[in-house]
Amino acid sequence: SILLFNKYLKAKKMNTNDKIAQDAYSLVGGHPLYLMAIAESWDGKQQIADVFQNLLTNTLGTLKLYCEYLLSEDLGTIIRGPMLRTILRAISEHDQGLSYSELSKKISNPINKLPRYVKPLIGADLIEQKEGKFVIRDKILQEYLKIEAKELF
């Protein structure tokens, strides 16, 4: 992944930089799309964390557009879409995830109704259950949903 990032910088006629590549990797993991989006937007002067935030918050930010597309595709045809998005936002605010009971309290919805909401999110690969807690599968989507949740509240 570091090699991919540096290869992209080289293609842009920029000097390669392992530390910057490592910083990008620590923010987004090894996903090539995410790394290339950061490399494409980095001007050689900005902090990588700032580039990352801009890509997630700017109206035309590549990562923001990708997350919006992902959510519209995965939730767009589901009847309970708005509630599912609320659940995703609630889970995103907790890096360790939320159990059924924690999620129930967080969204003020009875615990016995949660399976009907959680199933489609698992089926769409948006969340997974680890050690009894629901977590967002994609790190970038989680960061995007955290930002979205802060803007709403």
PDB file of C-alpha atoms in Angstrom:
ATOM      1  CA  SER A   1       0.000   0.000   0.000  1.00  0.00           C
ATOM      2  CA  ILE A   2       2.860   2.353   0.769  1.00  0.00           C
ATOM      3  CA  LEU A   3       4.347   1.388  -2.586  1.00  0.00           C
ATOM      4  CA  LEU A   4       1.048   2.167  -4.328  1.00  0.00           C
ATOM      5  CA  PHE A   5       0.843   5.582  -2.677  1.00  0.00           C
ATOM      6  CA  ASN A   6       4.421   6.416  -3.639  1.00  0.00           C
ATOM      7  CA  LYS A   7       3.891   5.114  -7.171  1.00  0.00           C
ATOM      8  CA  TYR A   8       0.948   7.472  -7.519  1.00  0.00           C
ATOM      9  CA  LEU A   9       3.029  10.405  -6.221  1.00  0.00           C
ATOM     10  CA  LYS A  10       5.755   9.533  -8.710  1.00  0.00           C
ATOM     11  CA  ALA A  11       3.188   9.526 -11.539  1.00  0.00           C
ATOM     12  CA  LYS A  12       2.202  13.058 -10.427  1.00  0.00           C
ATOM     13  CA  LYS A  13       5.893  14.050 -10.723  1.00  0.00           C
ATOM     14  CA  MET A  14       6.163  14.458  -6.954  1.00  0.00           C
ATOM     15  CA  ASN A  15       8.833  13.137  -4.647  1.00  0.00           C
ATOM     16  CA  THR A  16       7.924   9.903  -2.903  1.00  0.00           C
ATOM     17  CA  ASN A  17       7.645  10.039   0.846  1.00  0.00           C
ATOM     18  CA  ASP A  18       7.374   6.897   2.987  1.00  0.00           C
ATOM     19  CA  LYS A  19       6.324   8.821   6.092  1.00  0.00           C
ATOM     20  CA  ILE A  20       3.441  10.525   4.265  1.00  0.00           C
ATOM     21  CA  ALA A  21       2.486   7.207   2.694  1.00  0.00           C
ATOM     22  CA  GLN A  22       2.521   5.587   6.151  1.00  0.00           C
ATOM     23  CA  ASP A  23       0.375   8.426   7.549  1.00  0.00           C
ATOM     24  CA  ALA A  24      -2.136   7.905   4.738  1.00  0.00           C
ATOM     25  CA  TYR A  25      -2.132   4.172   5.367  1.00  0.00           C
ATOM     26  CA  SER A  26      -2.774   4.663   9.092  1.00  0.00           C
ATOM     27  CA  LEU A  27      -5.804   6.841   8.264  1.00  0.00           C
ATOM     28  CA  VAL A  28      -7.457   4.700   5.614  1.00  0.00           C
ATOM     29  CA  GLY A  29      -5.857   1.265   5.751  1.00  0.00           C
ATOM     30  CA  GLY A  30      -4.731  -0.445   2.594  1.00  0.00           C
ATOM     31  CA  HIS A  31      -7.760   0.208   0.393  1.00  0.00           C
ATOM     32  CA  PRO A  32      -6.347   1.346  -2.976  1.00  0.00           C
ATOM     33  CA  LEU A  33      -9.223   3.738  -3.770  1.00  0.00           C
ATOM     34  CA  TYR A  34      -8.790   5.571  -0.486  1.00  0.00           C
ATOM     35  CA  LEU A  35      -5.008   5.770  -0.798  1.00  0.00           C
ATOM     36  CA  MET A  36      -5.218   7.037  -4.361  1.00  0.00           C
ATOM     37  CA  ALA A  37      -7.807   9.667  -3.394  1.00  0.00           C
ATOM     38  CA  ILE A  38      -5.450  11.018  -0.746  1.00  0.00           C
ATOM     39  CA  ALA A  39      -2.415  10.881  -3.045  1.00  0.00           C
ATOM     40  CA  GLU A  40      -4.379  12.653  -5.793  1.00  0.00           C
ATOM     41  CA  SER A  41      -5.463  15.457  -3.467  1.00  0.00           C
ATOM     42  CA  TRP A  42      -2.197  15.927  -1.575  1.00  0.00           C
ATOM     43  CA  ASP A  43      -0.273  18.956  -2.793  1.00  0.00           C
ATOM     44  CA  GLY A  44       2.986  18.103  -1.048  1.00  0.00           C
ATOM     45  CA  LYS A  45       2.497  20.739   1.647  1.00  0.00           C
ATOM     46  CA  GLN A  46      -0.701  19.889   3.502  1.00  0.00           C
ATOM     47  CA  GLN A  47      -0.900  17.516   6.430  1.00  0.00           C
ATOM     48  CA  ILE A  48      -2.320  14.177   5.315  1.00  0.00           C
ATOM     49  CA  ALA A  49      -4.929  14.317   8.089  1.00  0.00           C
ATOM     50  CA  ASP A  50      -6.195  17.633   6.673  1.00  0.00           C
ATOM     51  CA  VAL A  51      -6.394  16.179   3.160  1.00  0.00           C
ATOM     52  CA  PHE A  52      -8.336  13.225   4.574  1.00  0.00           C
ATOM     53  CA  GLN A  53     -10.798  15.508   6.400  1.00  0.00           C
ATOM     54  CA  ASN A  54     -11.314  17.608   3.267  1.00  0.00           C
ATOM     55  CA  LEU A  55     -12.036  14.484   1.222  1.00  0.00           C
ATOM     56  CA  LEU A  56     -14.677  13.478   3.776  1.00  0.00           C
ATOM     57  CA  THR A  57     -16.285  16.880   4.320  1.00  0.00           C
ATOM     58  CA  ASN A  58     -15.916  18.879   1.116  1.00  0.00           C
ATOM     59  CA  THR A  59     -19.047  18.839  -1.038  1.00  0.00           C
ATOM     60  CA  LEU A  60     -17.076  17.304  -3.911  1.00  0.00           C
ATOM     61  CA  GLY A  61     -14.681  15.307  -1.743  1.00  0.00           C
ATOM     62  CA  THR A  62     -13.960  11.931  -3.293  1.00  0.00           C
ATOM     63  CA  LEU A  63     -14.427  10.025  -0.046  1.00  0.00           C
ATOM     64  CA  LYS A  64     -17.630  11.895   0.842  1.00  0.00           C
ATOM     65  CA  LEU A  65     -19.101  11.176  -2.582  1.00  0.00           C
ATOM     66  CA  TYR A  66     -18.087   7.532  -2.307  1.00  0.00           C
ATOM     67  CA  CYS A  67     -19.743   7.175   1.123  1.00  0.00           C
ATOM     68  CA  GLU A  68     -22.909   8.898  -0.062  1.00  0.00           C
ATOM     69  CA  TYR A  69     -23.027   6.600  -3.084  1.00  0.00           C
ATOM     70  CA  LEU A  70     -22.458   3.532  -0.922  1.00  0.00           C
ATOM     71  CA  LEU A  71     -25.228   4.500   1.481  1.00  0.00           C
ATOM     72  CA  SER A  72     -27.685   5.433  -1.252  1.00  0.00           C
ATOM     73  CA  GLU A  73     -27.086   2.144  -3.061  1.00  0.00           C
ATOM     74  CA  ASP A  74     -27.263  -0.009   0.063  1.00  0.00           C
ATOM     75  CA  LEU A  75     -30.092   1.818   1.845  1.00  0.00           C
ATOM     76  CA  GLY A  76     -31.948   3.461  -1.043  1.00  0.00           C
ATOM     77  CA  THR A  77     -34.335   0.620  -1.767  1.00  0.00           C
ATOM     78  CA  ILE A  78     -34.950  -0.494   1.812  1.00  0.00           C
ATOM     79  CA  ILE A  79     -38.204   0.683   3.374  1.00  0.00           C
ATOM     80  CA  ARG A  80     -36.624   1.412   6.755  1.00  0.00           C
ATOM     81  CA  GLY A  81     -33.738   3.414   5.236  1.00  0.00           C
ATOM     82  CA  PRO A  82     -33.901   6.448   7.571  1.00  0.00           C
ATOM     83  CA  MET A  83     -33.905   4.262  10.697  1.00  0.00           C
ATOM     84  CA  LEU A  84     -31.023   2.200   9.312  1.00  0.00           C
ATOM     85  CA  ARG A  85     -29.020   5.377   8.776  1.00  0.00           C
ATOM     86  CA  THR A  86     -29.771   6.425  12.363  1.00  0.00           C
ATOM     87  CA  ILE A  87     -28.458   3.063  13.542  1.00  0.00           C
ATOM     88  CA  LEU A  88     -25.325   3.424  11.430  1.00  0.00           C
ATOM     89  CA  ARG A  89     -24.653   6.876  12.878  1.00  0.00           C
ATOM     90  CA  ALA A  90     -25.152   5.582  16.413  1.00  0.00           C
ATOM     91  CA  ILE A  91     -22.741   2.693  15.872  1.00  0.00           C
ATOM     92  CA  SER A  92     -20.179   4.919  14.142  1.00  0.00           C
ATOM     93  CA  GLU A  93     -19.750   7.052  17.251  1.00  0.00           C
ATOM     94  CA  HIS A  94     -18.376   4.067  19.185  1.00  0.00           C
ATOM     95  CA  ASP A  95     -15.123   2.617  17.859  1.00  0.00           C
ATOM     96  CA  GLN A  96     -15.617  -0.534  19.929  1.00  0.00           C
ATOM     97  CA  GLY A  97     -19.158  -0.943  18.621  1.00  0.00           C
ATOM     98  CA  LEU A  98     -22.492  -1.271  20.396  1.00  0.00           C
ATOM     99  CA  SER A  99     -24.271  -4.307  21.804  1.00  0.00           C
ATOM    100  CA  TYR A 100     -27.980  -4.851  21.198  1.00  0.00           C
ATOM    101  CA  SER A 101     -28.838  -3.266  24.541  1.00  0.00           C
ATOM    102  CA  GLU A 102     -26.489  -0.301  24.055  1.00  0.00           C
ATOM    103  CA  LEU A 103     -27.874   0.281  20.578  1.00  0.00           C
ATOM    104  CA  SER A 104     -31.437   0.018  21.867  1.00  0.00           C
ATOM    105  CA  LYS A 105     -30.750   2.733  24.458  1.00  0.00           C
ATOM    106  CA  LYS A 106     -28.841   4.929  22.013  1.00  0.00           C
ATOM    107  CA  ILE A 107     -31.643   5.049  19.430  1.00  0.00           C
ATOM    108  CA  SER A 108     -34.544   4.735  21.914  1.00  0.00           C
ATOM    109  CA  ASN A 109     -35.968   1.680  20.221  1.00  0.00           C
ATOM    110  CA  PRO A 110     -37.043  -1.559  21.929  1.00  0.00           C
ATOM    111  CA  ILE A 111     -34.406  -4.275  21.806  1.00  0.00           C
ATOM    112  CA  ASN A 112     -36.859  -6.820  20.355  1.00  0.00           C
ATOM    113  CA  LYS A 113     -37.303  -4.615  17.241  1.00  0.00           C
ATOM    114  CA  LEU A 114     -33.595  -4.264  16.494  1.00  0.00           C
ATOM    115  CA  PRO A 115     -33.067  -7.537  14.584  1.00  0.00           C
ATOM    116  CA  ARG A 116     -35.326  -6.319  11.748  1.00  0.00           C
ATOM    117  CA  TYR A 117     -33.065  -3.276  11.366  1.00  0.00           C
ATOM    118  CA  VAL A 118     -29.724  -4.947  11.951  1.00  0.00           C
ATOM    119  CA  LYS A 119     -30.250  -7.824   9.487  1.00  0.00           C
ATOM    120  CA  PRO A 120     -30.310  -5.670   6.339  1.00  0.00           C
ATOM    121  CA  LEU A 121     -27.235  -3.753   7.523  1.00  0.00           C
ATOM    122  CA  ILE A 122     -25.331  -7.003   7.983  1.00  0.00           C
ATOM    123  CA  GLY A 123     -26.648  -8.277   4.650  1.00  0.00           C
ATOM    124  CA  ALA A 124     -25.378  -5.134   2.913  1.00  0.00           C
ATOM    125  CA  ASP A 125     -21.943  -5.586   4.565  1.00  0.00           C
ATOM    126  CA  LEU A 126     -22.242  -2.216   6.268  1.00  0.00           C
ATOM    127  CA  ILE A 127     -21.923  -3.630   9.776  1.00  0.00           C
ATOM    128  CA  GLU A 128     -20.717  -6.819  11.378  1.00  0.00           C
ATOM    129  CA  GLN A 129     -20.963  -8.303  14.822  1.00  0.00           C
ATOM    130  CA  LYS A 130     -17.700  -8.774  16.714  1.00  0.00           C
ATOM    131  CA  GLU A 131     -17.620 -10.101  20.249  1.00  0.00           C
ATOM    132  CA  GLY A 132     -21.298  -9.286  20.734  1.00  0.00           C
ATOM    133  CA  LYS A 133     -21.035  -5.730  19.438  1.00  0.00           C
ATOM    134  CA  PHE A 134     -22.015  -4.212  16.123  1.00  0.00           C
ATOM    135  CA  VAL A 135     -19.292  -2.277  14.327  1.00  0.00           C
ATOM    136  CA  ILE A 136     -19.106  -0.447  11.001  1.00  0.00           C
ATOM    137  CA  ARG A 137     -17.126  -2.631   8.572  1.00  0.00           C
ATOM    138  CA  ASP A 138     -15.522   0.167   6.569  1.00  0.00           C
ATOM    139  CA  LYS A 139     -13.252   2.614   8.403  1.00  0.00           C
ATOM    140  CA  ILE A 140     -13.939   5.454   5.953  1.00  0.00           C
ATOM    141  CA  LEU A 141     -17.688   4.978   6.150  1.00  0.00           C
ATOM    142  CA  GLN A 142     -17.432   5.048   9.936  1.00  0.00           C
ATOM    143  CA  GLU A 143     -15.534   8.346   9.853  1.00  0.00           C
ATOM    144  CA  TYR A 144     -18.035   9.803   7.384  1.00  0.00           C
ATOM    145  CA  LEU A 145     -20.983   8.763   9.563  1.00  0.00           C
ATOM    146  CA  LYS A 146     -19.302  10.246  12.667  1.00  0.00           C
ATOM    147  CA  ILE A 147     -19.020  13.587  10.862  1.00  0.00           C
ATOM    148  CA  GLU A 148     -22.620  13.330   9.682  1.00  0.00           C
ATOM    149  CA  ALA A 149     -23.811  12.553  13.220  1.00  0.00           C
ATOM    150  CA  LYS A 150     -21.953  15.568  14.668  1.00  0.00           C
ATOM    151  CA  GLU A 151     -23.516  17.848  12.057  1.00  0.00           C
ATOM    152  CA  LEU A 152     -26.987  16.644  12.998  1.00  0.00           C
ATOM    153  CA  PHE A 153     -26.617  17.051  16.753  1.00  0.00           C
TER     154      PHE A 153
END
